[in-house]
Amino acid sequence: MGVLPVPRLVISMSLPIMVSMLVLALYNIVDSVFVSMYSEAALAAVSLAFPLQNLMGSVAVGTAIGVGSLIARNLGAKNRDGAEQAASQGITLALFGWAAFIMIG
């Protein structure tokens, strides 16, 4: 990371996130096609659920990338206790995110 140009780094680091968002969007498109054969109300329900599904995926991916980065930095610094603490906080954060989306849903 210290020797490559910034634009190349940004592209290489953003590609996995863009691919995951594309997969989420394609998942919704396929759902919409199949559900639209059933009824208009079902299609409306899927259309209303898509933004929440997209938000849940974005929060999960963003949290996982952040926690993974924090763990990697701690392990690189030979700070095993810090890495374990980051991992446990990541699990706690994931559980809180899960509970928040359950409440919203």
PDB file of N, CA and C in Angstrom:
ATOM      1  N   MET A   1       0.809  -1.185   0.000  1.00  0.00           N
ATOM      2  CA  MET A   1       0.000   0.000   0.000  1.00  0.00           C
ATOM      3  C   MET A   1       0.856   1.255   0.000  1.00  0.00           C
ATOM      4  N   GLY A   2       2.065   1.153   0.467  1.00  0.00           N
ATOM      5  CA  GLY A   2       2.905   2.329   0.563  1.00  0.00           C
ATOM      6  C   GLY A   2       3.607   2.696  -0.728  1.00  0.00           C
ATOM      7  N   VAL A   3       3.561   1.817  -1.727  1.00  0.00           N
ATOM      8  CA  VAL A   3       4.315   2.092  -2.945  1.00  0.00           C
ATOM      9  C   VAL A   3       3.437   2.273  -4.182  1.00  0.00           C
ATOM     10  N   LEU A   4       2.199   1.847  -4.142  1.00  0.00           N
ATOM     11  CA  LEU A   4       1.322   1.973  -5.303  1.00  0.00           C
ATOM     12  C   LEU A   4       0.661   3.344  -5.341  1.00  0.00           C
ATOM     13  N   PRO A   5       0.315   3.804  -6.550  1.00  0.00           N
ATOM     14  CA  PRO A   5      -0.390   5.092  -6.640  1.00  0.00           C
ATOM     15  C   PRO A   5      -1.789   5.003  -6.038  1.00  0.00           C
ATOM     16  N   VAL A   6      -2.257   6.111  -5.489  1.00  0.00           N
ATOM     17  CA  VAL A   6      -3.537   6.141  -4.789  1.00  0.00           C
ATOM     18  C   VAL A   6      -4.715   5.739  -5.677  1.00  0.00           C
ATOM     19  N   PRO A   7      -4.829   6.239  -6.925  1.00  0.00           N
ATOM     20  CA  PRO A   7      -5.986   5.822  -7.738  1.00  0.00           C
ATOM     21  C   PRO A   7      -6.061   4.309  -7.928  1.00  0.00           C
ATOM     22  N   ARG A   8      -4.923   3.673  -8.124  1.00  0.00           N
ATOM     23  CA  ARG A   8      -4.915   2.213  -8.288  1.00  0.00           C
ATOM     24  C   ARG A   8      -5.347   1.508  -7.008  1.00  0.00           C
ATOM     25  N   LEU A   9      -4.908   2.015  -5.869  1.00  0.00           N
ATOM     26  CA  LEU A   9      -5.310   1.442  -4.582  1.00  0.00           C
ATOM     27  C   LEU A   9      -6.806   1.593  -4.348  1.00  0.00           C
ATOM     28  N   VAL A  10      -7.332   2.766  -4.662  1.00  0.00           N
ATOM     29  CA  VAL A  10      -8.765   2.999  -4.461  1.00  0.00           C
ATOM     30  C   VAL A  10      -9.579   2.029  -5.306  1.00  0.00           C
ATOM     31  N   ILE A  11      -9.182   1.846  -6.552  1.00  0.00           N
ATOM     32  CA  ILE A  11      -9.913   0.925  -7.430  1.00  0.00           C
ATOM     33  C   ILE A  11      -9.809  -0.505  -6.917  1.00  0.00           C
ATOM     34  N   SER A  12      -8.611  -0.941  -6.541  1.00  0.00           N
ATOM     35  CA  SER A  12      -8.447  -2.326  -6.098  1.00  0.00           C
ATOM     36  C   SER A  12      -9.159  -2.598  -4.779  1.00  0.00           C
ATOM     37  N   MET A  13      -9.272  -1.596  -3.929  1.00  0.00           N
ATOM     38  CA  MET A  13      -9.947  -1.809  -2.648  1.00  0.00           C
ATOM     39  C   MET A  13     -11.456  -1.639  -2.746  1.00  0.00           C
ATOM     40  N   SER A  14     -11.924  -0.906  -3.744  1.00  0.00           N
ATOM     41  CA  SER A  14     -13.356  -0.689  -3.860  1.00  0.00           C
ATOM     42  C   SER A  14     -14.052  -1.755  -4.708  1.00  0.00           C
ATOM     43  N   LEU A  15     -13.318  -2.500  -5.514  1.00  0.00           N
ATOM     44  CA  LEU A  15     -13.940  -3.510  -6.367  1.00  0.00           C
ATOM     45  C   LEU A  15     -14.727  -4.570  -5.591  1.00  0.00           C
ATOM     46  N   PRO A  16     -14.204  -5.143  -4.498  1.00  0.00           N
ATOM     47  CA  PRO A  16     -15.002  -6.134  -3.765  1.00  0.00           C
ATOM     48  C   PRO A  16     -16.324  -5.573  -3.239  1.00  0.00           C
ATOM     49  N   ILE A  17     -16.304  -4.331  -2.794  1.00  0.00           N
ATOM     50  CA  ILE A  17     -17.530  -3.719  -2.281  1.00  0.00           C
ATOM     51  C   ILE A  17     -18.518  -3.512  -3.418  1.00  0.00           C
ATOM     52  N   MET A  18     -18.028  -3.065  -4.571  1.00  0.00           N
ATOM     53  CA  MET A  18     -18.921  -2.843  -5.709  1.00  0.00           C
ATOM     54  C   MET A  18     -19.523  -4.157  -6.200  1.00  0.00           C
ATOM     55  N   VAL A  19     -18.739  -5.219  -6.204  1.00  0.00           N
ATOM     56  CA  VAL A  19     -19.252  -6.519  -6.640  1.00  0.00           C
ATOM     57  C   VAL A  19     -20.322  -7.019  -5.674  1.00  0.00           C
ATOM     58  N   SER A  20     -20.107  -6.848  -4.377  1.00  0.00           N
ATOM     59  CA  SER A  20     -21.117  -7.303  -3.412  1.00  0.00           C
ATOM     60  C   SER A  20     -22.411  -6.514  -3.564  1.00  0.00           C
ATOM     61  N   MET A  21     -22.321  -5.218  -3.832  1.00  0.00           N
ATOM     62  CA  MET A  21     -23.530  -4.417  -4.050  1.00  0.00           C
ATOM     63  C   MET A  21     -24.236  -4.833  -5.338  1.00  0.00           C
ATOM     64  N   LEU A  22     -23.471  -5.179  -6.360  1.00  0.00           N
ATOM     65  CA  LEU A  22     -24.057  -5.653  -7.620  1.00  0.00           C
ATOM     66  C   LEU A  22     -24.799  -6.966  -7.408  1.00  0.00           C
ATOM     67  N   VAL A  23     -24.219  -7.863  -6.626  1.00  0.00           N
ATOM     68  CA  VAL A  23     -24.883  -9.134  -6.336  1.00  0.00           C
ATOM     69  C   VAL A  23     -26.188  -8.894  -5.580  1.00  0.00           C
ATOM     70  N   LEU A  24     -26.180  -7.974  -4.620  1.00  0.00           N
ATOM     71  CA  LEU A  24     -27.415  -7.654  -3.897  1.00  0.00           C
ATOM     72  C   LEU A  24     -28.479  -7.100  -4.841  1.00  0.00           C
ATOM     73  N   ALA A  25     -28.079  -6.236  -5.759  1.00  0.00           N
ATOM     74  CA  ALA A  25     -29.040  -5.663  -6.711  1.00  0.00           C
ATOM     75  C   ALA A  25     -29.576  -6.737  -7.656  1.00  0.00           C
ATOM     76  N   LEU A  26     -28.713  -7.615  -8.131  1.00  0.00           N
ATOM     77  CA  LEU A  26     -29.167  -8.693  -9.018  1.00  0.00           C
ATOM     78  C   LEU A  26     -30.107  -9.649  -8.285  1.00  0.00           C
ATOM     79  N   TYR A  27     -29.834  -9.890  -7.027  1.00  0.00           N
ATOM     80  CA  TYR A  27     -30.714 -10.729  -6.214  1.00  0.00           C
ATOM     81  C   TYR A  27     -32.118 -10.129  -6.176  1.00  0.00           C
ATOM     82  N   ASN A  28     -32.208  -8.817  -6.001  1.00  0.00           N
ATOM     83  CA  ASN A  28     -33.507  -8.164  -5.960  1.00  0.00           C
ATOM     84  C   ASN A  28     -34.193  -8.187  -7.313  1.00  0.00           C
ATOM     85  N   ILE A  29     -33.446  -8.035  -8.388  1.00  0.00           N
ATOM     86  CA  ILE A  29     -34.039  -8.071  -9.723  1.00  0.00           C
ATOM     87  C   ILE A  29     -34.638  -9.441 -10.006  1.00  0.00           C
ATOM     88  N   VAL A  30     -33.911 -10.494  -9.660  1.00  0.00           N
ATOM     89  CA  VAL A  30     -34.426 -11.847  -9.877  1.00  0.00           C
ATOM     90  C   VAL A  30     -35.671 -12.080  -9.023  1.00  0.00           C
ATOM     91  N   ASP A  31     -35.654 -11.621  -7.777  1.00  0.00           N
ATOM     92  CA  ASP A  31     -36.841 -11.717  -6.926  1.00  0.00           C
ATOM     93  C   ASP A  31     -38.026 -10.998  -7.556  1.00  0.00           C
ATOM     94  N   SER A  32     -37.776  -9.815  -8.069  1.00  0.00           N
ATOM     95  CA  SER A  32     -38.855  -9.020  -8.667  1.00  0.00           C
ATOM     96  C   SER A  32     -39.465  -9.715  -9.865  1.00  0.00           C
ATOM     97  N   VAL A  33     -38.634 -10.334 -10.688  1.00  0.00           N
ATOM     98  CA  VAL A  33     -39.150 -11.030 -11.873  1.00  0.00           C
ATOM     99  C   VAL A  33     -40.054 -12.187 -11.463  1.00  0.00           C
ATOM    100  N   PHE A  34     -39.608 -12.995 -10.526  1.00  0.00           N
ATOM    101  CA  PHE A  34     -40.411 -14.142 -10.125  1.00  0.00           C
ATOM    102  C   PHE A  34     -41.656 -13.744  -9.341  1.00  0.00           C
ATOM    103  N   VAL A  35     -41.536 -12.761  -8.471  1.00  0.00           N
ATOM    104  CA  VAL A  35     -42.671 -12.348  -7.649  1.00  0.00           C
ATOM    105  C   VAL A  35     -43.716 -11.622  -8.489  1.00  0.00           C
ATOM    106  N   SER A  36     -43.273 -10.918  -9.537  1.00  0.00           N
ATOM    107  CA  SER A  36     -44.235 -10.203 -10.377  1.00  0.00           C
ATOM    108  C   SER A  36     -45.174 -11.146 -11.107  1.00  0.00           C
ATOM    109  N   MET A  37     -44.774 -12.395 -11.265  1.00  0.00           N
ATOM    110  CA  MET A  37     -45.663 -13.385 -11.890  1.00  0.00           C
ATOM    111  C   MET A  37     -46.804 -13.774 -10.957  1.00  0.00           C
ATOM    112  N   TYR A  38     -46.630 -13.505  -9.664  1.00  0.00           N
ATOM    113  CA  TYR A  38     -47.644 -13.873  -8.683  1.00  0.00           C
ATOM    114  C   TYR A  38     -48.704 -12.786  -8.546  1.00  0.00           C
ATOM    115  N   SER A  39     -48.291 -11.556  -8.188  1.00  0.00           N
ATOM    116  CA  SER A  39     -49.266 -10.472  -8.065  1.00  0.00           C
ATOM    117  C   SER A  39     -48.555  -9.130  -7.971  1.00  0.00           C
ATOM    118  N   GLU A  40     -49.329  -8.070  -8.183  1.00  0.00           N
ATOM    119  CA  GLU A  40     -48.771  -6.724  -8.074  1.00  0.00           C
ATOM    120  C   GLU A  40     -48.429  -6.377  -6.626  1.00  0.00           C
ATOM    121  N   ALA A  41     -49.236  -6.849  -5.693  1.00  0.00           N
ATOM    122  CA  ALA A  41     -48.977  -6.562  -4.280  1.00  0.00           C
ATOM    123  C   ALA A  41     -47.664  -7.202  -3.833  1.00  0.00           C
ATOM    124  N   ALA A  42     -47.391  -8.391  -4.311  1.00  0.00           N
ATOM    125  CA  ALA A  42     -46.138  -9.056  -3.956  1.00  0.00           C
ATOM    126  C   ALA A  42     -44.948  -8.298  -4.539  1.00  0.00           C
ATOM    127  N   LEU A  43     -45.107  -7.796  -5.758  1.00  0.00           N
ATOM    128  CA  LEU A  43     -44.038  -7.008  -6.370  1.00  0.00           C
ATOM    129  C   LEU A  43     -43.810  -5.706  -5.596  1.00  0.00           C
ATOM    130  N   ALA A  44     -44.893  -5.096  -5.137  1.00  0.00           N
ATOM    131  CA  ALA A  44     -44.760  -3.878  -4.328  1.00  0.00           C
ATOM    132  C   ALA A  44     -44.030  -4.170  -3.024  1.00  0.00           C
ATOM    133  N   ALA A  45     -44.324  -5.298  -2.407  1.00  0.00           N
ATOM    134  CA  ALA A  45     -43.654  -5.666  -1.153  1.00  0.00           C
ATOM    135  C   ALA A  45     -42.156  -5.869  -1.375  1.00  0.00           C
ATOM    136  N   VAL A  46     -41.795  -6.536  -2.453  1.00  0.00           N
ATOM    137  CA  VAL A  46     -40.375  -6.758  -2.745  1.00  0.00           C
ATOM    138  C   VAL A  46     -39.688  -5.423  -3.044  1.00  0.00           C
ATOM    139  N   SER A  47     -40.383  -4.544  -3.752  1.00  0.00           N
ATOM    140  CA  SER A  47     -39.812  -3.235  -4.077  1.00  0.00           C
ATOM    141  C   SER A  47     -39.602  -2.388  -2.828  1.00  0.00           C
ATOM    142  N   LEU A  48     -40.485  -2.509  -1.863  1.00  0.00           N
ATOM    143  CA  LEU A  48     -40.326  -1.763  -0.615  1.00  0.00           C
ATOM    144  C   LEU A  48     -39.237  -2.366   0.273  1.00  0.00           C
ATOM    145  N   ALA A  49     -39.009  -3.654   0.149  1.00  0.00           N
ATOM    146  CA  ALA A  49     -38.002  -4.317   0.982  1.00  0.00           C
ATOM    147  C   ALA A  49     -36.585  -4.105   0.458  1.00  0.00           C
ATOM    148  N   PHE A  50     -36.445  -3.771  -0.830  1.00  0.00           N
ATOM    149  CA  PHE A  50     -35.107  -3.653  -1.414  1.00  0.00           C
ATOM    150  C   PHE A  50     -34.225  -2.614  -0.726  1.00  0.00           C
ATOM    151  N   PRO A  51     -34.702  -1.394  -0.448  1.00  0.00           N
ATOM    152  CA  PRO A  51     -33.809  -0.437   0.214  1.00  0.00           C
ATOM    153  C   PRO A  51     -33.324  -0.910   1.592  1.00  0.00           C
ATOM    154  N   LEU A  52     -34.188  -1.553   2.344  1.00  0.00           N
ATOM    155  CA  LEU A  52     -33.775  -2.065   3.656  1.00  0.00           C
ATOM    156  C   LEU A  52     -32.767  -3.199   3.494  1.00  0.00           C
ATOM    157  N   GLN A  53     -33.000  -4.060   2.517  1.00  0.00           N
ATOM    158  CA  GLN A  53     -32.063  -5.144   2.253  1.00  0.00           C
ATOM    159  C   GLN A  53     -30.709  -4.580   1.827  1.00  0.00           C
ATOM    160  N   ASN A  54     -30.724  -3.553   1.008  1.00  0.00           N
ATOM    161  CA  ASN A  54     -29.494  -2.911   0.569  1.00  0.00           C
ATOM    162  C   ASN A  54     -28.760  -2.272   1.744  1.00  0.00           C
ATOM    163  N   LEU A  55     -29.507  -1.625   2.625  1.00  0.00           N
ATOM    164  CA  LEU A  55     -28.911  -1.008   3.808  1.00  0.00           C
ATOM    165  C   LEU A  55     -28.298  -2.068   4.727  1.00  0.00           C
ATOM    166  N   MET A  56     -29.001  -3.175   4.925  1.00  0.00           N
ATOM    167  CA  MET A  56     -28.465  -4.241   5.776  1.00  0.00           C
ATOM    168  C   MET A  56     -27.165  -4.792   5.197  1.00  0.00           C
ATOM    169  N   GLY A  57     -27.138  -5.019   3.897  1.00  0.00           N
ATOM    170  CA  GLY A  57     -25.913  -5.519   3.263  1.00  0.00           C
ATOM    171  C   GLY A  57     -24.772  -4.536   3.370  1.00  0.00           C
ATOM    172  N   SER A  58     -25.078  -3.266   3.178  1.00  0.00           N
ATOM    173  CA  SER A  58     -24.040  -2.230   3.260  1.00  0.00           C
ATOM    174  C   SER A  58     -23.463  -2.124   4.664  1.00  0.00           C
ATOM    175  N   VAL A  59     -24.327  -2.154   5.672  1.00  0.00           N
ATOM    176  CA  VAL A  59     -23.857  -2.082   7.058  1.00  0.00           C
ATOM    177  C   VAL A  59     -23.012  -3.315   7.393  1.00  0.00           C
ATOM    178  N   ALA A  60     -23.454  -4.478   6.960  1.00  0.00           N
ATOM    179  CA  ALA A  60     -22.715  -5.705   7.258  1.00  0.00           C
ATOM    180  C   ALA A  60     -21.349  -5.709   6.584  1.00  0.00           C
ATOM    181  N   VAL A  61     -21.306  -5.358   5.300  1.00  0.00           N
ATOM    182  CA  VAL A  61     -20.033  -5.352   4.576  1.00  0.00           C
ATOM    183  C   VAL A  61     -19.099  -4.277   5.138  1.00  0.00           C
ATOM    184  N   GLY A  62     -19.628  -3.098   5.396  1.00  0.00           N
ATOM    185  CA  GLY A  62     -18.796  -2.024   5.947  1.00  0.00           C
ATOM    186  C   GLY A  62     -18.229  -2.367   7.312  1.00  0.00           C
ATOM    187  N   THR A  63     -19.067  -2.971   8.152  1.00  0.00           N
ATOM    188  CA  THR A  63     -18.606  -3.372   9.482  1.00  0.00           C
ATOM    189  C   THR A  63     -17.540  -4.459   9.381  1.00  0.00           C
ATOM    190  N   ALA A  64     -17.762  -5.427   8.516  1.00  0.00           N
ATOM    191  CA  ALA A  64     -16.798  -6.517   8.364  1.00  0.00           C
ATOM    192  C   ALA A  64     -15.464  -6.004   7.841  1.00  0.00           C
ATOM    193  N   ILE A  65     -15.493  -5.071   6.912  1.00  0.00           N
ATOM    194  CA  ILE A  65     -14.238  -4.524   6.382  1.00  0.00           C
ATOM    195  C   ILE A  65     -13.498  -3.734   7.461  1.00  0.00           C
ATOM    196  N   GLY A  66     -14.228  -2.938   8.219  1.00  0.00           N
ATOM    197  CA  GLY A  66     -13.598  -2.160   9.282  1.00  0.00           C
ATOM    198  C   GLY A  66     -13.000  -3.025  10.372  1.00  0.00           C
ATOM    199  N   VAL A  67     -13.746  -4.023  10.809  1.00  0.00           N
ATOM    200  CA  VAL A  67     -13.249  -4.908  11.863  1.00  0.00           C
ATOM    201  C   VAL A  67     -12.079  -5.740  11.349  1.00  0.00           C
ATOM    202  N   GLY A  68     -12.172  -6.196  10.113  1.00  0.00           N
ATOM    203  CA  GLY A  68     -11.064  -6.957   9.529  1.00  0.00           C
ATOM    204  C   GLY A  68      -9.792  -6.131   9.443  1.00  0.00           C
ATOM    205  N   SER A  69      -9.945  -4.863   9.077  1.00  0.00           N
ATOM    206  CA  SER A  69      -8.790  -3.968   9.018  1.00  0.00           C
ATOM    207  C   SER A  69      -8.181  -3.751  10.401  1.00  0.00           C
ATOM    208  N   LEU A  70      -9.030  -3.560  11.397  1.00  0.00           N
ATOM    209  CA  LEU A  70      -8.541  -3.351  12.757  1.00  0.00           C
ATOM    210  C   LEU A  70      -7.824  -4.590  13.288  1.00  0.00           C
ATOM    211  N   ILE A  71      -8.361  -5.749  13.013  1.00  0.00           N
ATOM    212  CA  ILE A  71      -7.711  -6.994  13.439  1.00  0.00           C
ATOM    213  C   ILE A  71      -6.361  -7.142  12.747  1.00  0.00           C
ATOM    214  N   ALA A  72      -6.327  -6.874  11.431  1.00  0.00           N
ATOM    215  CA  ALA A  72      -5.077  -7.018  10.683  1.00  0.00           C
ATOM    216  C   ALA A  72      -4.005  -6.057  11.187  1.00  0.00           C
ATOM    217  N   ARG A  73      -4.399  -4.827  11.495  1.00  0.00           N
ATOM    218  CA  ARG A  73      -3.416  -3.863  12.011  1.00  0.00           C
ATOM    219  C   ARG A  73      -2.876  -4.302  13.365  1.00  0.00           C
ATOM    220  N   ASN A  74      -3.737  -4.824  14.213  1.00  0.00           N
ATOM    221  CA  ASN A  74      -3.275  -5.292  15.518  1.00  0.00           C
ATOM    222  C   ASN A  74      -2.378  -6.511  15.389  1.00  0.00           C
ATOM    223  N   LEU A  75      -2.731  -7.426  14.499  1.00  0.00           N
ATOM    224  CA  LEU A  75      -1.880  -8.604  14.311  1.00  0.00           C
ATOM    225  C   LEU A  75      -0.542  -8.213  13.689  1.00  0.00           C
ATOM    226  N   GLY A  76      -0.563  -7.236  12.786  1.00  0.00           N
ATOM    227  CA  GLY A  76       0.687  -6.758  12.189  1.00  0.00           C
ATOM    228  C   GLY A  76       1.591  -6.101  13.213  1.00  0.00           C
ATOM    229  N   ALA A  77       1.012  -5.494  14.223  1.00  0.00           N
ATOM    230  CA  ALA A  77       1.785  -4.859  15.290  1.00  0.00           C
ATOM    231  C   ALA A  77       2.114  -5.840  16.416  1.00  0.00           C
ATOM    232  N   LYS A  78       1.838  -7.117  16.185  1.00  0.00           N
ATOM    233  CA  LYS A  78       2.083  -8.171  17.185  1.00  0.00           C
ATOM    234  C   LYS A  78       1.308  -7.927  18.471  1.00  0.00           C
ATOM    235  N   ASN A  79       0.143  -7.323  18.335  1.00  0.00           N
ATOM    236  CA  ASN A  79      -0.722  -7.036  19.478  1.00  0.00           C
ATOM    237  C   ASN A  79      -1.899  -8.014  19.452  1.00  0.00           C
ATOM    238  N   ARG A  80      -1.662  -9.214  19.930  1.00  0.00           N
ATOM    239  CA  ARG A  80      -2.682 -10.260  19.882  1.00  0.00           C
ATOM    240  C   ARG A  80      -3.891  -9.903  20.750  1.00  0.00           C
ATOM    241  N   ASP A  81      -3.648  -9.287  21.901  1.00  0.00           N
ATOM    242  CA  ASP A  81      -4.761  -8.903  22.779  1.00  0.00           C
ATOM    243  C   ASP A  81      -5.665  -7.874  22.095  1.00  0.00           C
ATOM    244  N   GLY A  82      -5.062  -6.917  21.405  1.00  0.00           N
ATOM    245  CA  GLY A  82      -5.844  -5.920  20.681  1.00  0.00           C
ATOM    246  C   GLY A  82      -6.660  -6.549  19.560  1.00  0.00           C
ATOM    247  N   ALA A  83      -6.078  -7.542  18.875  1.00  0.00           N
ATOM    248  CA  ALA A  83      -6.791  -8.236  17.802  1.00  0.00           C
ATOM    249  C   ALA A  83      -7.968  -9.026  18.360  1.00  0.00           C
ATOM    250  N   GLU A  84      -7.755  -9.689  19.481  1.00  0.00           N
ATOM    251  CA  GLU A  84      -8.858 -10.440  20.098  1.00  0.00           C
ATOM    252  C   GLU A  84      -9.957  -9.507  20.580  1.00  0.00           C
ATOM    253  N   GLN A  85      -9.569  -8.365  21.122  1.00  0.00           N
ATOM    254  CA  GLN A  85     -10.557  -7.388  21.578  1.00  0.00           C
ATOM    255  C   GLN A  85     -11.338  -6.831  20.387  1.00  0.00           C
ATOM    256  N   ALA A  86     -10.654  -6.552  19.280  1.00  0.00           N
ATOM    257  CA  ALA A  86     -11.333  -6.057  18.083  1.00  0.00           C
ATOM    258  C   ALA A  86     -12.298  -7.103  17.537  1.00  0.00           C
ATOM    259  N   ALA A  87     -11.889  -8.380  17.557  1.00  0.00           N
ATOM    260  CA  ALA A  87     -12.764  -9.442  17.072  1.00  0.00           C
ATOM    261  C   ALA A  87     -14.004  -9.575  17.942  1.00  0.00           C
ATOM    262  N   SER A  88     -13.836  -9.519  19.251  1.00  0.00           N
ATOM    263  CA  SER A  88     -15.002  -9.642  20.133  1.00  0.00           C
ATOM    264  C   SER A  88     -15.915  -8.421  20.010  1.00  0.00           C
ATOM    265  N   GLN A  89     -15.327  -7.241  19.847  1.00  0.00           N
ATOM    266  CA  GLN A  89     -16.151  -6.053  19.638  1.00  0.00           C
ATOM    267  C   GLN A  89     -16.873  -6.115  18.283  1.00  0.00           C
ATOM    268  N   GLY A  90     -16.218  -6.708  17.282  1.00  0.00           N
ATOM    269  CA  GLY A  90     -16.853  -6.884  15.978  1.00  0.00           C
ATOM    270  C   GLY A  90     -18.059  -7.804  16.065  1.00  0.00           C
ATOM    271  N   ILE A  91     -17.930  -8.876  16.832  1.00  0.00           N
ATOM    272  CA  ILE A  91     -19.058  -9.788  17.018  1.00  0.00           C
ATOM    273  C   ILE A  91     -20.191  -9.085  17.752  1.00  0.00           C
ATOM    274  N   THR A  92     -19.839  -8.317  18.769  1.00  0.00           N
ATOM    275  CA  THR A  92     -20.853  -7.559  19.511  1.00  0.00           C
ATOM    276  C   THR A  92     -21.547  -6.543  18.601  1.00  0.00           C
ATOM    277  N   LEU A  93     -20.761  -5.855  17.790  1.00  0.00           N
ATOM    278  CA  LEU A  93     -21.328  -4.883  16.858  1.00  0.00           C
ATOM    279  C   LEU A  93     -22.248  -5.562  15.847  1.00  0.00           C
ATOM    280  N   ALA A  94     -21.866  -6.728  15.371  1.00  0.00           N
ATOM    281  CA  ALA A  94     -22.717  -7.467  14.436  1.00  0.00           C
ATOM    282  C   ALA A  94     -24.031  -7.872  15.101  1.00  0.00           C
ATOM    283  N   LEU A  95     -23.975  -8.291  16.351  1.00  0.00           N
ATOM    284  CA  LEU A  95     -25.203  -8.662  17.066  1.00  0.00           C
ATOM    285  C   LEU A  95     -26.116  -7.465  17.283  1.00  0.00           C
ATOM    286  N   PHE A  96     -25.515  -6.305  17.600  1.00  0.00           N
ATOM    287  CA  PHE A  96     -26.325  -5.091  17.757  1.00  0.00           C
ATOM    288  C   PHE A  96     -26.949  -4.679  16.424  1.00  0.00           C
ATOM    289  N   GLY A  97     -26.192  -4.797  15.347  1.00  0.00           N
ATOM    290  CA  GLY A  97     -26.736  -4.488  14.024  1.00  0.00           C
ATOM    291  C   GLY A  97     -27.871  -5.419  13.667  1.00  0.00           C
ATOM    292  N   TRP A  98     -27.686  -6.707  13.963  1.00  0.00           N
ATOM    293  CA  TRP A  98     -28.735  -7.691  13.714  1.00  0.00           C
ATOM    294  C   TRP A  98     -29.994  -7.341  14.496  1.00  0.00           C
ATOM    295  N   ALA A  99     -29.831  -7.008  15.769  1.00  0.00           N
ATOM    296  CA  ALA A  99     -30.984  -6.668  16.605  1.00  0.00           C
ATOM    297  C   ALA A  99     -31.671  -5.403  16.116  1.00  0.00           C
ATOM    298  N   ALA A 100     -30.885  -4.427  15.669  1.00  0.00           N
ATOM    299  CA  ALA A 100     -31.481  -3.177  15.170  1.00  0.00           C
ATOM    300  C   ALA A 100     -32.319  -3.439  13.916  1.00  0.00           C
ATOM    301  N   PHE A 101     -31.815  -4.261  13.023  1.00  0.00           N
ATOM    302  CA  PHE A 101     -32.575  -4.541  11.809  1.00  0.00           C
ATOM    303  C   PHE A 101     -33.778  -5.446  12.077  1.00  0.00           C
ATOM    304  N   ILE A 102     -33.693  -6.275  13.095  1.00  0.00           N
ATOM    305  CA  ILE A 102     -34.865  -7.068  13.496  1.00  0.00           C
ATOM    306  C   ILE A 102     -35.955  -6.122  14.011  1.00  0.00           C
ATOM    307  N   MET A 103     -35.555  -5.133  14.815  1.00  0.00           N
ATOM    308  CA  MET A 103     -36.535  -4.170  15.337  1.00  0.00           C
ATOM    309  C   MET A 103     -37.173  -3.352  14.215  1.00  0.00           C
ATOM    310  N   ILE A 104     -36.349  -2.928  13.250  1.00  0.00           N
ATOM    311  CA  ILE A 104     -36.872  -2.148  12.129  1.00  0.00           C
ATOM    312  C   ILE A 104     -37.815  -3.007  11.285  1.00  0.00           C
ATOM    313  N   GLY A 105     -37.417  -4.267  11.095  1.00  0.00           N
ATOM    314  CA  GLY A 105     -38.233  -5.163  10.255  1.00  0.00           C
ATOM    315  C   GLY A 105     -39.512  -5.545  10.930  1.00  0.00           C
TER     316      GLY A 105
END
